[in-house]
Every structure is written in structure tokens, then in C-alpha cells.
Amino acid sequence: MNFSTLIRMGEQAGLKDYRLLTQKEFLVENGLLGRLQNHEGRDPFSPEARRNRAIRQSLLSDGMSELFKVLIQKKVSRSNLRFTFSRPCRDADGPKRTF
């Protein structure tokens, strides 16, 4: 993906270049590590163990977490006091969150 073109097109639409991060950086900065759960069980297929494995796998530096990028751009409101760059996201087992 050519992020230079995407940033330029966003600027033409009134968006500002905010940050370009790796997927790993984005997930860590937005609290993914806080979703790890302590569990006493020895069952590697328990929901907690499976969830922890999925979180760790998404952060491993096996190349994929470093290859995928996240571009955050913002749109300044008319009052110039607020900006919007969030989108709602619903966890499979949790409440609606906004990033």
C-alpha cells in the first residue's frame, strides 16, 4: 500500500496525517496487553488460554505484526476544537469500544 498517496488524498479531503504505526504498536498502545487473563487451569483449550494465545500470536515479531500498518488520520471540526478519527469496534465477548 502506498501510504504517501493515501495521506495526500486524505489531506485533499480535509484529513490531517496523524500517525503511521505497525499493527503491533497500535495494538499495544490501545491496551491489548491489558486483555491478557490470569488463569490457574492447566487446560490449554480453556477460553482464557485460547484468548491469551491469540493475543500473544498477534503481537509476535514473526513479521506479520510488523508488516501490517495502521494509518490514523484526523478530521478537524469547524470549531477547530475537536477531531474525529475513531470508529466503533465490538469485541466478540465484550462491550463496544472506540479507538
mmCIF file of C-alpha atoms in Angstrom:
data_model
loop_
_atom_site.group_PDB
_atom_site.id
_atom_site.type_symbol
_atom_site.label_atom_id
_atom_site.label_comp_id
_atom_site.label_asym_id
_atom_site.label_seq_id
_atom_site.Cartn_x
_atom_site.Cartn_y
_atom_site.Cartn_z
ATOM 1 C CA MET A 1 0.000 0.000 0.000
ATOM 2 C CA ASN A 2 1.293 3.410 -0.892
ATOM 3 C CA PHE A 3 0.674 5.410 2.276
ATOM 4 C CA SER A 4 2.029 8.605 0.716
ATOM 5 C CA THR A 5 -0.819 8.605 -1.778
ATOM 6 C CA LEU A 6 -3.368 7.717 0.886
ATOM 7 C CA ILE A 7 -2.113 10.521 3.166
ATOM 8 C CA ARG A 8 -2.175 13.022 0.291
ATOM 9 C CA MET A 9 -5.718 12.012 -0.703
ATOM 10 C CA GLY A 10 -6.804 12.326 2.921
ATOM 11 C CA GLU A 11 -5.282 15.801 3.138
ATOM 12 C CA GLN A 12 -7.172 16.805 -0.003
ATOM 13 C CA ALA A 13 -10.343 15.611 1.745
ATOM 14 C CA GLY A 14 -9.554 17.694 4.835
ATOM 15 C CA LEU A 15 -7.870 14.982 6.932
ATOM 16 C CA LYS A 16 -4.575 15.522 8.680
ATOM 17 C CA ASP A 17 -1.741 12.996 8.793
ATOM 18 C CA TYR A 18 -1.700 11.880 12.386
ATOM 19 C CA ARG A 19 0.373 8.695 12.779
ATOM 20 C CA LEU A 20 1.583 5.684 10.839
ATOM 21 C CA LEU A 21 2.181 2.688 13.108
ATOM 22 C CA THR A 22 2.802 -1.002 12.826
ATOM 23 C CA GLN A 23 -0.104 -3.225 13.817
ATOM 24 C CA LYS A 24 1.882 -4.302 16.876
ATOM 25 C CA GLU A 25 2.469 -0.709 18.024
ATOM 26 C CA PHE A 26 -1.195 0.147 17.515
ATOM 27 C CA LEU A 27 -2.462 -2.874 19.442
ATOM 28 C CA VAL A 28 -0.077 -2.365 22.361
ATOM 29 C CA GLU A 29 -0.811 1.367 22.588
ATOM 30 C CA ASN A 30 -4.535 0.629 22.622
ATOM 31 C CA GLY A 31 -4.367 -1.781 25.544
ATOM 32 C CA LEU A 32 -4.243 -5.240 24.046
ATOM 33 C CA LEU A 33 -1.819 -6.470 26.725
ATOM 34 C CA GLY A 34 -4.385 -5.482 29.344
ATOM 35 C CA ARG A 35 -6.719 -8.098 27.894
ATOM 36 C CA LEU A 36 -4.431 -10.969 28.903
ATOM 37 C CA GLN A 37 -6.121 -13.010 31.619
ATOM 38 C CA ASN A 38 -4.614 -14.856 34.556
ATOM 39 C CA HIS A 39 -5.840 -18.396 34.846
ATOM 40 C CA GLU A 40 -4.987 -21.267 37.135
ATOM 41 C CA GLY A 41 -6.246 -24.039 34.900
ATOM 42 C CA ARG A 42 -3.999 -26.427 33.079
ATOM 43 C CA ASP A 43 -6.406 -26.828 30.180
ATOM 44 C CA PRO A 44 -4.696 -25.310 27.107
ATOM 45 C CA PHE A 45 -8.098 -25.171 25.389
ATOM 46 C CA SER A 46 -9.856 -23.136 28.077
ATOM 47 C CA PRO A 47 -11.315 -19.830 26.840
ATOM 48 C CA GLU A 48 -8.721 -17.875 28.843
ATOM 49 C CA ALA A 49 -5.766 -19.878 27.491
ATOM 50 C CA ARG A 50 -7.060 -19.607 23.915
ATOM 51 C CA ARG A 51 -7.591 -15.868 24.254
ATOM 52 C CA ASN A 52 -4.098 -15.333 25.714
ATOM 53 C CA ARG A 53 -2.562 -17.377 22.890
ATOM 54 C CA ALA A 54 -4.408 -15.313 20.290
ATOM 55 C CA ILE A 55 -3.201 -12.064 21.875
ATOM 56 C CA ARG A 56 0.399 -13.249 22.051
ATOM 57 C CA GLN A 57 0.256 -14.511 18.475
ATOM 58 C CA SER A 58 -0.976 -11.158 17.201
ATOM 59 C CA LEU A 59 1.997 -9.406 18.832
ATOM 60 C CA LEU A 60 4.819 -11.794 17.958
ATOM 61 C CA SER A 61 7.500 -10.310 15.758
ATOM 62 C CA ASP A 62 7.206 -13.059 13.193
ATOM 63 C CA GLY A 63 6.943 -10.436 10.520
ATOM 64 C CA MET A 64 3.178 -10.081 10.178
ATOM 65 C CA SER A 65 2.679 -7.775 13.168
ATOM 66 C CA GLU A 66 5.450 -5.591 11.780
ATOM 67 C CA LEU A 67 4.283 -5.733 8.147
ATOM 68 C CA PHE A 68 0.694 -4.615 8.701
ATOM 69 C CA LYS A 69 0.391 -0.863 9.160
ATOM 70 C CA VAL A 70 -2.233 1.395 10.733
ATOM 71 C CA LEU A 71 -2.686 4.936 9.472
ATOM 72 C CA ILE A 72 -4.505 7.272 11.831
ATOM 73 C CA GLN A 73 -5.743 10.493 10.306
ATOM 74 C CA LYS A 74 -7.983 13.086 11.878
ATOM 75 C CA LYS A 75 -10.594 15.454 10.637
ATOM 76 C CA VAL A 76 -10.635 18.825 12.349
ATOM 77 C CA SER A 77 -14.136 20.094 13.077
ATOM 78 C CA ARG A 78 -15.305 23.525 12.045
ATOM 79 C CA SER A 79 -14.854 24.843 15.575
ATOM 80 C CA ASN A 80 -11.260 23.548 15.449
ATOM 81 C CA LEU A 81 -11.737 22.227 18.981
ATOM 82 C CA ARG A 82 -12.446 18.577 18.279
ATOM 83 C CA PHE A 83 -11.205 15.944 15.920
ATOM 84 C CA THR A 84 -12.631 12.608 14.921
ATOM 85 C CA PHE A 85 -10.630 9.572 13.920
ATOM 86 C CA SER A 86 -12.339 6.857 15.868
ATOM 87 C CA ARG A 87 -14.502 4.017 14.758
ATOM 88 C CA PRO A 88 -16.626 1.784 16.952
ATOM 89 C CA CYS A 89 -15.411 -1.728 17.442
ATOM 90 C CA ARG A 90 -17.254 -4.523 19.199
ATOM 91 C CA ASP A 91 -15.303 -7.321 20.835
ATOM 92 C CA ALA A 92 -16.713 -10.784 20.279
ATOM 93 C CA ASP A 93 -17.210 -11.214 24.014
ATOM 94 C CA GLY A 94 -17.186 -7.678 25.295
ATOM 95 C CA PRO A 95 -18.646 -4.208 25.129
ATOM 96 C CA LYS A 96 -18.465 -1.749 22.293
ATOM 97 C CA ARG A 97 -15.122 0.111 22.322
ATOM 98 C CA THR A 98 -13.934 3.163 20.430
ATOM 99 C CA PHE A 99 -10.369 3.504 19.176
#
